PDB file of C-alpha atoms and ligand atoms in Angstrom:
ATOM      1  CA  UNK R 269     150.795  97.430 196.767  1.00  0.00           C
ATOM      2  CA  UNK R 270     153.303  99.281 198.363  1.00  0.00           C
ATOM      3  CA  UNK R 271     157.230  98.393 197.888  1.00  0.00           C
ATOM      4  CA  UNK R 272     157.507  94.874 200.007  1.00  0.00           C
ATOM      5  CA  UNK R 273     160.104  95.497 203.348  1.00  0.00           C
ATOM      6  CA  UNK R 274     162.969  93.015 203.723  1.00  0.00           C
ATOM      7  CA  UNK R 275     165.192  92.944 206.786  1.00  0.00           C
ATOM      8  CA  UNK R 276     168.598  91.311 206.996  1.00  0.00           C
ATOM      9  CA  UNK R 277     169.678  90.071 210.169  1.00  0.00           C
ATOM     10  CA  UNK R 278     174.026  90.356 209.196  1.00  0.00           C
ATOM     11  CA  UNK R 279     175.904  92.954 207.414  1.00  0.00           C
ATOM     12  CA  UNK R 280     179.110  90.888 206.237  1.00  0.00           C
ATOM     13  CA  UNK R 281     179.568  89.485 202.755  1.00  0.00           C
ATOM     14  CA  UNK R 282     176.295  87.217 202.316  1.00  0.00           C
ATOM     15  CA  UNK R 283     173.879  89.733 204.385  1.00  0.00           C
ATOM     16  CA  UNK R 284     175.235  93.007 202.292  1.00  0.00           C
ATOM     17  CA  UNK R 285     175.200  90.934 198.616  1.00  0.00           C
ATOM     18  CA  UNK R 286     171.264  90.341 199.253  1.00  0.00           C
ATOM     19  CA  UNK R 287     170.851  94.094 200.030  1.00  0.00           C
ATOM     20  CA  UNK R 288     172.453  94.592 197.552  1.00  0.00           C
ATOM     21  CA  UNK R 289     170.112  93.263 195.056  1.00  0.00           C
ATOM     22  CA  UNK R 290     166.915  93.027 196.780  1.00  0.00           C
ATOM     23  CA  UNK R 291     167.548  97.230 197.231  1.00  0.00           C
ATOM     24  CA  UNK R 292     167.674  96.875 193.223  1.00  0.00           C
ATOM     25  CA  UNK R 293     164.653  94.805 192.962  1.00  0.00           C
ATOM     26  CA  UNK R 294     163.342  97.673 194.423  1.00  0.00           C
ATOM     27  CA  UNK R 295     162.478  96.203 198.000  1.00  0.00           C
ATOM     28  CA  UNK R 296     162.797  98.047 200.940  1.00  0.00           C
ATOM     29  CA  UNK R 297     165.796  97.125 202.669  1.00  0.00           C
ATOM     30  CA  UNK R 298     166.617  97.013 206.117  1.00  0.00           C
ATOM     31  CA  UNK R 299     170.143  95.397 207.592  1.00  0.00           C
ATOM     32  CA  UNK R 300     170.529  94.933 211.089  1.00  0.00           C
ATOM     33  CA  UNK R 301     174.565  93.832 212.579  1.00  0.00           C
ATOM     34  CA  UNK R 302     175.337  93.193 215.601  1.00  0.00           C
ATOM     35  CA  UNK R 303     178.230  95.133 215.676  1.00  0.00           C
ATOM     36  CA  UNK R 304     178.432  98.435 216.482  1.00  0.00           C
ATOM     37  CA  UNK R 305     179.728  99.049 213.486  1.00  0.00           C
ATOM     38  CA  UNK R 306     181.154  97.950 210.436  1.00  0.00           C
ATOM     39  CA  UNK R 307     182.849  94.829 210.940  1.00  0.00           C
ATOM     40  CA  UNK R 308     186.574  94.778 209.062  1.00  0.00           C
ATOM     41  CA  UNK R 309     188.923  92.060 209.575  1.00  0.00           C
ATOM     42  CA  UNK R 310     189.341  88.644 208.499  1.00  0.00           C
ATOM     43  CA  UNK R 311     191.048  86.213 206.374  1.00  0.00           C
ATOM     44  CA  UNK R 312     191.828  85.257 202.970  1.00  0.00           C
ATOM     45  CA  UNK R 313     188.390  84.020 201.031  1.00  0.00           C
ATOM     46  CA  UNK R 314     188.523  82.808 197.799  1.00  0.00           C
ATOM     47  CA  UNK R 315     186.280  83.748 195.086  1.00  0.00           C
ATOM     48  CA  UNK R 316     185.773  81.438 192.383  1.00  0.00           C
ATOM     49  CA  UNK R 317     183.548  79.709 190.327  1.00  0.00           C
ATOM     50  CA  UNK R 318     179.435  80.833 191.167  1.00  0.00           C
ATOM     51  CA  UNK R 319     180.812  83.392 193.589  1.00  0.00           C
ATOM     52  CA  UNK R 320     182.718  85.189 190.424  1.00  0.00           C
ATOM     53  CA  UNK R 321     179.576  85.219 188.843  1.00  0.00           C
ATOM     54  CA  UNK R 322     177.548  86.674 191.138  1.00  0.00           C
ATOM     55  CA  UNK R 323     180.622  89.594 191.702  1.00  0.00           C
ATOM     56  CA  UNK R 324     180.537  90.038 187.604  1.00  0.00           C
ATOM     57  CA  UNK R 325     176.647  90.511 187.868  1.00  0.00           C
ATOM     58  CA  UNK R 326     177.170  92.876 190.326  1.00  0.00           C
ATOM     59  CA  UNK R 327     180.106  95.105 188.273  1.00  0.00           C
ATOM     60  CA  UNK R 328     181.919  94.651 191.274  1.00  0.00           C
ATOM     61  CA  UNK R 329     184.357  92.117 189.851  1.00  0.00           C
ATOM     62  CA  UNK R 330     186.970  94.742 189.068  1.00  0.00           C
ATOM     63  CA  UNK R 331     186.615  96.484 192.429  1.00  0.00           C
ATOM     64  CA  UNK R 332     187.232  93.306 193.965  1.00  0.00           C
ATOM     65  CA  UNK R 333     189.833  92.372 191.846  1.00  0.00           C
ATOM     66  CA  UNK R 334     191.662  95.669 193.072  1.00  0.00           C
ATOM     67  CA  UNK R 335     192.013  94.152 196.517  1.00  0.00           C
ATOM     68  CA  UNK R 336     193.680  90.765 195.655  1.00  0.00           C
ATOM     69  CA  UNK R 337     195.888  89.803 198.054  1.00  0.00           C
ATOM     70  CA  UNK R 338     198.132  89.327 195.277  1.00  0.00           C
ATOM     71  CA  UNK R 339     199.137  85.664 197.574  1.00  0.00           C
ATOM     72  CA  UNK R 340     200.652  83.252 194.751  1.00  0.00           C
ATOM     73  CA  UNK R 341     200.711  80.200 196.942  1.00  0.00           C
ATOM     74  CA  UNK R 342     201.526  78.431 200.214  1.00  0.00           C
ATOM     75  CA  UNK R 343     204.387  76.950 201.357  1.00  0.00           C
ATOM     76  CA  UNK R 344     205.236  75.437 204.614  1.00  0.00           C
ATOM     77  CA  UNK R 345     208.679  75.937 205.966  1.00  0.00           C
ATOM     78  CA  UNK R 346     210.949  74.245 208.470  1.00  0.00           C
ATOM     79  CA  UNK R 347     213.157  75.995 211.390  1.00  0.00           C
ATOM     80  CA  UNK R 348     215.596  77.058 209.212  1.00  0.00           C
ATOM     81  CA  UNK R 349     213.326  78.962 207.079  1.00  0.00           C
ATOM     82  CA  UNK R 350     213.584  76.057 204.259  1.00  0.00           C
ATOM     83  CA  UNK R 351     210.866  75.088 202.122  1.00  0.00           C
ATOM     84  CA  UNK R 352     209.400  71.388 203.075  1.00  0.00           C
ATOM     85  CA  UNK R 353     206.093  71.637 200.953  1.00  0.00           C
ATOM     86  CA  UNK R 354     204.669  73.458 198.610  1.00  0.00           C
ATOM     87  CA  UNK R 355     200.741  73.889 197.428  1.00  0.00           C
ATOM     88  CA  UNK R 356     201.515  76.079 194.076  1.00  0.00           C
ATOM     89  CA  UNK R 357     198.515  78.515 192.622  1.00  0.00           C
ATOM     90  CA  UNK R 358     197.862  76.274 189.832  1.00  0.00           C
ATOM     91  CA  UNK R 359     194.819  77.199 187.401  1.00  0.00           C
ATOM     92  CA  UNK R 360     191.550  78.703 188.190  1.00  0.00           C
ATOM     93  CA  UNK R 361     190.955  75.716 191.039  1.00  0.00           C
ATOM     94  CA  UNK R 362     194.295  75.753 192.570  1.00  0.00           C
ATOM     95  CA  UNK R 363     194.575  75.871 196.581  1.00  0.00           C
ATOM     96  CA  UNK R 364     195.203  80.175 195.903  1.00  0.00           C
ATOM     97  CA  UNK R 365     192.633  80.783 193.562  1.00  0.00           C
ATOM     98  CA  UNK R 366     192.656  83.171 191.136  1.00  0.00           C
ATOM     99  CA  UNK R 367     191.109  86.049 193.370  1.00  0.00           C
ATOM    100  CA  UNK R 368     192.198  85.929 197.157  1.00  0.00           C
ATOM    101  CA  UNK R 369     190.461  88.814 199.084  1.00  0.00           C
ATOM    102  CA  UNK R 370     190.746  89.619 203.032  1.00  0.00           C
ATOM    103  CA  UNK R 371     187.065  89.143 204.259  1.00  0.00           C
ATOM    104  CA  UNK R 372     187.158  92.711 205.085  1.00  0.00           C
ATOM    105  CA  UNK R 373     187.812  94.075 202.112  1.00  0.00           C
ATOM    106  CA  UNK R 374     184.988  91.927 199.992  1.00  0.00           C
ATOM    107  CA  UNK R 375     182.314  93.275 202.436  1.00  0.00           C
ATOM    108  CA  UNK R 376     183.744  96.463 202.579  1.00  0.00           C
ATOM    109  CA  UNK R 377     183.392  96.666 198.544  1.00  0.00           C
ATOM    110  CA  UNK R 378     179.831  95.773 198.551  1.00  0.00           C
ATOM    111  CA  UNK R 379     179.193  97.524 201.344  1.00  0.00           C
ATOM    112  CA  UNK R 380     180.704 100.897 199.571  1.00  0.00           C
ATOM    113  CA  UNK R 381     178.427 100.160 196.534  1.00  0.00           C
ATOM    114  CA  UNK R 382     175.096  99.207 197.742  1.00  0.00           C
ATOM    115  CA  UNK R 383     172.503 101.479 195.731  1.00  0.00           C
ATOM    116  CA  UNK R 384     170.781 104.485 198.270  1.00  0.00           C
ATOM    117  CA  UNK R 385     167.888 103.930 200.278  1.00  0.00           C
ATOM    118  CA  UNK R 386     169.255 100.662 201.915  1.00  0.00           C
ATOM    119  CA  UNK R 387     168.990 101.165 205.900  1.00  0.00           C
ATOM    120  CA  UNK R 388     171.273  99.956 207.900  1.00  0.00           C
ATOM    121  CA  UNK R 389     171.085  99.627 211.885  1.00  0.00           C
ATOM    122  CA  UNK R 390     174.430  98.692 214.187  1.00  0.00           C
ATOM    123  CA  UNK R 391     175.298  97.380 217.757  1.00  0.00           C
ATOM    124  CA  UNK R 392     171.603  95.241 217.534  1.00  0.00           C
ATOM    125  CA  UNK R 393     170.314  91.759 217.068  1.00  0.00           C
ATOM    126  CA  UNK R 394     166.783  90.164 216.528  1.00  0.00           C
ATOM    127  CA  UNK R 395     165.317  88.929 219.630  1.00  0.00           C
ATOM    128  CA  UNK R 396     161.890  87.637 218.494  1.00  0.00           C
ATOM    129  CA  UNK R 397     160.536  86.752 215.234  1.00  0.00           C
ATOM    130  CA  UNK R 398     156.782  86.016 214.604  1.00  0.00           C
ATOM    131  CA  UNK R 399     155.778  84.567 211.969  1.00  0.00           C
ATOM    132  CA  UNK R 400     152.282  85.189 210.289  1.00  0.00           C
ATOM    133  CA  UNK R 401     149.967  85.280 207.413  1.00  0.00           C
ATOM    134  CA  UNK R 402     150.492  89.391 206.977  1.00  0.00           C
ATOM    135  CA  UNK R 403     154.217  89.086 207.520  1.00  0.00           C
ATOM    136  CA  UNK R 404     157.127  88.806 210.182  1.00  0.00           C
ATOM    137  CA  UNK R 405     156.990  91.084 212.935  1.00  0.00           C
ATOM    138  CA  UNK R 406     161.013  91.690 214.304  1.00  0.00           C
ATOM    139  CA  UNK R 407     161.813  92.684 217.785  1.00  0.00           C
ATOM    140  CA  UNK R 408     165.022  93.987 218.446  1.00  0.00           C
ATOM    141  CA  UNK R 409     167.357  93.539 221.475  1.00  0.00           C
ATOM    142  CA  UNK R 410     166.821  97.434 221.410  1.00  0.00           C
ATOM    143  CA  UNK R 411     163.500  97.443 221.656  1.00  0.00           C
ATOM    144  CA  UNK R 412     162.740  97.865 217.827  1.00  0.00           C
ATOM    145  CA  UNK R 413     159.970  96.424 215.820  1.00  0.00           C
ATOM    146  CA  UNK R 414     159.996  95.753 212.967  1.00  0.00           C
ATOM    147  CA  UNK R 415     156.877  94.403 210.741  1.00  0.00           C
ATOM    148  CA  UNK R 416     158.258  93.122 207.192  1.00  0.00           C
ATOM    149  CA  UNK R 417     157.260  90.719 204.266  1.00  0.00           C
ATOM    150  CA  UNK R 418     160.580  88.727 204.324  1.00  0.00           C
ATOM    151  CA  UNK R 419     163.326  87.936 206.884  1.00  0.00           C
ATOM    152  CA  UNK R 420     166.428  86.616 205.086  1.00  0.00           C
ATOM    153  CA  UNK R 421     169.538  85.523 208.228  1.00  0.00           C
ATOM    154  CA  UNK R 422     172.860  85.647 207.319  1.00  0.00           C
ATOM    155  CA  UNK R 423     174.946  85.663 210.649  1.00  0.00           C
ATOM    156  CA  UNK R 424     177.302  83.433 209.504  1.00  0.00           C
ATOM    157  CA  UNK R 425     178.670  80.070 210.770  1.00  0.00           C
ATOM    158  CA  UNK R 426     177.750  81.374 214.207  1.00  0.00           C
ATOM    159  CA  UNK R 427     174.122  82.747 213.971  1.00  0.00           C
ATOM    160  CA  UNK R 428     171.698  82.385 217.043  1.00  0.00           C
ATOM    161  CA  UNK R 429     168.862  83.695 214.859  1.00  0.00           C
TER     162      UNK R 429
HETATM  163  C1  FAD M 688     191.426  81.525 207.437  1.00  0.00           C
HETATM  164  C2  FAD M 688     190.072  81.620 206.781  1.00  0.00           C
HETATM  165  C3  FAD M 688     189.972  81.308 205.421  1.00  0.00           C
HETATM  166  C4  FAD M 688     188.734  81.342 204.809  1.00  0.00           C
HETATM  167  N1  FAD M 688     188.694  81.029 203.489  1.00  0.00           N
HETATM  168  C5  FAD M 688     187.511  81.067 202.876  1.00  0.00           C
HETATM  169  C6  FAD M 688     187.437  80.766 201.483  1.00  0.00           C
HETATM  170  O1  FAD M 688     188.425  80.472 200.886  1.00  0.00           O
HETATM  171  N2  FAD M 688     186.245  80.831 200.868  1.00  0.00           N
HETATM  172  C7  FAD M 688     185.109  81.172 201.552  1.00  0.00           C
HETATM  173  O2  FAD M 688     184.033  81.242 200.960  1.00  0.00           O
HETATM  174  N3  FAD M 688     185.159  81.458 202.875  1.00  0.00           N
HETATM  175  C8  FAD M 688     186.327  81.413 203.537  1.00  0.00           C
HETATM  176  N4  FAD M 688     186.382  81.704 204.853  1.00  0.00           N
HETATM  177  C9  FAD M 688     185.172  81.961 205.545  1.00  0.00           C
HETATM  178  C10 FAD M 688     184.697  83.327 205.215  1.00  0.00           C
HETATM  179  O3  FAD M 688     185.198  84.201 206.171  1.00  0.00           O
HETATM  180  C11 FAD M 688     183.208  83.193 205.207  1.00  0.00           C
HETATM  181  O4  FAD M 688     182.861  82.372 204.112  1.00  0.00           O
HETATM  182  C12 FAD M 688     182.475  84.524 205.034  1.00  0.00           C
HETATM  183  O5  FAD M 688     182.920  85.472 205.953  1.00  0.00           O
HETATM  184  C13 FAD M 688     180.997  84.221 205.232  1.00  0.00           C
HETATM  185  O6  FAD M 688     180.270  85.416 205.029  1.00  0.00           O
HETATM  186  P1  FAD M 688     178.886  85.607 205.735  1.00  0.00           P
HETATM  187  O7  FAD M 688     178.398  86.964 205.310  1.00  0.00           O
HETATM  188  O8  FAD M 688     178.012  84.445 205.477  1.00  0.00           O
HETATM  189  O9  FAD M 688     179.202  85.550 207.288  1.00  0.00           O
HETATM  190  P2  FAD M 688     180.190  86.376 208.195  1.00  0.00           P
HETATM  191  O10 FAD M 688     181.281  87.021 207.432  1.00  0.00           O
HETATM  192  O11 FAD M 688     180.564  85.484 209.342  1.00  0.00           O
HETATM  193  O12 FAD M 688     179.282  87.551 208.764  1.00  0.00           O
HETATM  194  C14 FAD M 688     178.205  87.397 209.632  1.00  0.00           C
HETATM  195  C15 FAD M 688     177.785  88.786 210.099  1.00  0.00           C
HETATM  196  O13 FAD M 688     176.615  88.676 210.891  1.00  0.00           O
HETATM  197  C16 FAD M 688     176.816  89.375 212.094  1.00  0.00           C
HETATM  198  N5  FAD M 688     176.001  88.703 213.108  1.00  0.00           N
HETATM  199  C17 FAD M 688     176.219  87.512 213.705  1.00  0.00           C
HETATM  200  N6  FAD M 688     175.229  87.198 214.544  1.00  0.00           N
HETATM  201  C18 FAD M 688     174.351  88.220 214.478  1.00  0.00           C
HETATM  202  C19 FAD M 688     173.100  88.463 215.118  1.00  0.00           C
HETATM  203  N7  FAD M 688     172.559  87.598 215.990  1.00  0.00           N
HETATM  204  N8  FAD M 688     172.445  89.613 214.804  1.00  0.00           N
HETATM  205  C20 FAD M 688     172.982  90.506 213.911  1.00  0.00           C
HETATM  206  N9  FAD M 688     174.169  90.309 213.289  1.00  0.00           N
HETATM  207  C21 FAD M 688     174.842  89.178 213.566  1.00  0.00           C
HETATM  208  C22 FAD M 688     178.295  89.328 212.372  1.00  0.00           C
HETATM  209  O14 FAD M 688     178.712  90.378 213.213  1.00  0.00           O
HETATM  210  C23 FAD M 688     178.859  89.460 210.947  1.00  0.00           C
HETATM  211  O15 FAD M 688     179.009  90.799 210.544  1.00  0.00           O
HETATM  212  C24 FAD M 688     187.577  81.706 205.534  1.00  0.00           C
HETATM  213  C25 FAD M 688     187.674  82.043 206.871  1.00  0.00           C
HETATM  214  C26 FAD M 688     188.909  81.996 207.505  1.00  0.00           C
HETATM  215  C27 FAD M 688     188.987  82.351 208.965  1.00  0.00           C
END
């Protein structure tokens, strides 16, 4: 049997962690983001708990670490610049957890360390997916098809696929 083909509709955090391993598992790996290219920007996400894992696993826990945006709590103020409330970084489960990291930059880390061979196609999106006993067959908004053994979505709160 011949290495099995995975594509990944969604090249931000989730879509570039399962390159990431499937690529290891030796899969073929194909992402495809809508974008025309990589995506930076966003805000603060925390990493803690099964998510810390997962970046340990990965040895990327010190790259992300690296990027912490170093935040060490929120506090509201009033007009005057005066603090009214205050939500404290307080343990491991606080409101800032240990690791804060700008969207951006988590994706951008995994991104930077995904192992060769993984293929990655920008400015694109899935426009039909069949389903059958030999597989998933992909077309692309671009015209693109795609025949692979597994189709794994991660578009994020806003996915159409
Ligand atoms: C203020 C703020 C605070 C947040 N705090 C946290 C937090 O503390 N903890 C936490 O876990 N999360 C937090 N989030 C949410 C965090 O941004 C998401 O959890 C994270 O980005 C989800 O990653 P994802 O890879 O699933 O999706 P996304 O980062 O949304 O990425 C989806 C990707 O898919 C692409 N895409 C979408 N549709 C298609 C399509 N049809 N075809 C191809 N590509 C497509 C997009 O361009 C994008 O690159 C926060 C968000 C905000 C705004």
């Amino acid at each position: 049997m011949g290495e099995r083909r995975v594509v990944v509709s969604g090249g931000s955090i989730a879509g570039l962690s399962v390159a990431f391993w499937m690529r290891r598992l030796g899969w073929q790996v194909t992402v495809i983001e809508r974008a025309p290219a990589f995506r930076d920007g966003g805000q603060n996400v925390d990493v803690r708990g099964v998510a810390r894992e997962v970046l340990d696993r990965m040895g990327l826990f010190e790259a992300v670490k690296r990027q912490n945006t170093t935040e060490r709590g929120t506090v509201f103020v009033d007009a005057d610049g005066r603090v009214t409330a205050e939500l404290p970084s307080v343990g491991p489960d606080g409101a800032t957890a240990e690791l804060e990291v700008l969207r951006g930059d988590l994706a951008r880390t995994v991104h930077d360390h995904l192992p060769p061979g993984v293929v990655s196609v920008h400015g694109d999106s899935i426009e039909t997916v069949t389903d059958s006993a030999e597989g998933v067959r992909i077309v692309t908004s671009a015209g693109r098809q795609i025949d692979c053994d597994l189709l794994v979505v991660a578009e994020g709160v806003r996915s159409a696929t």
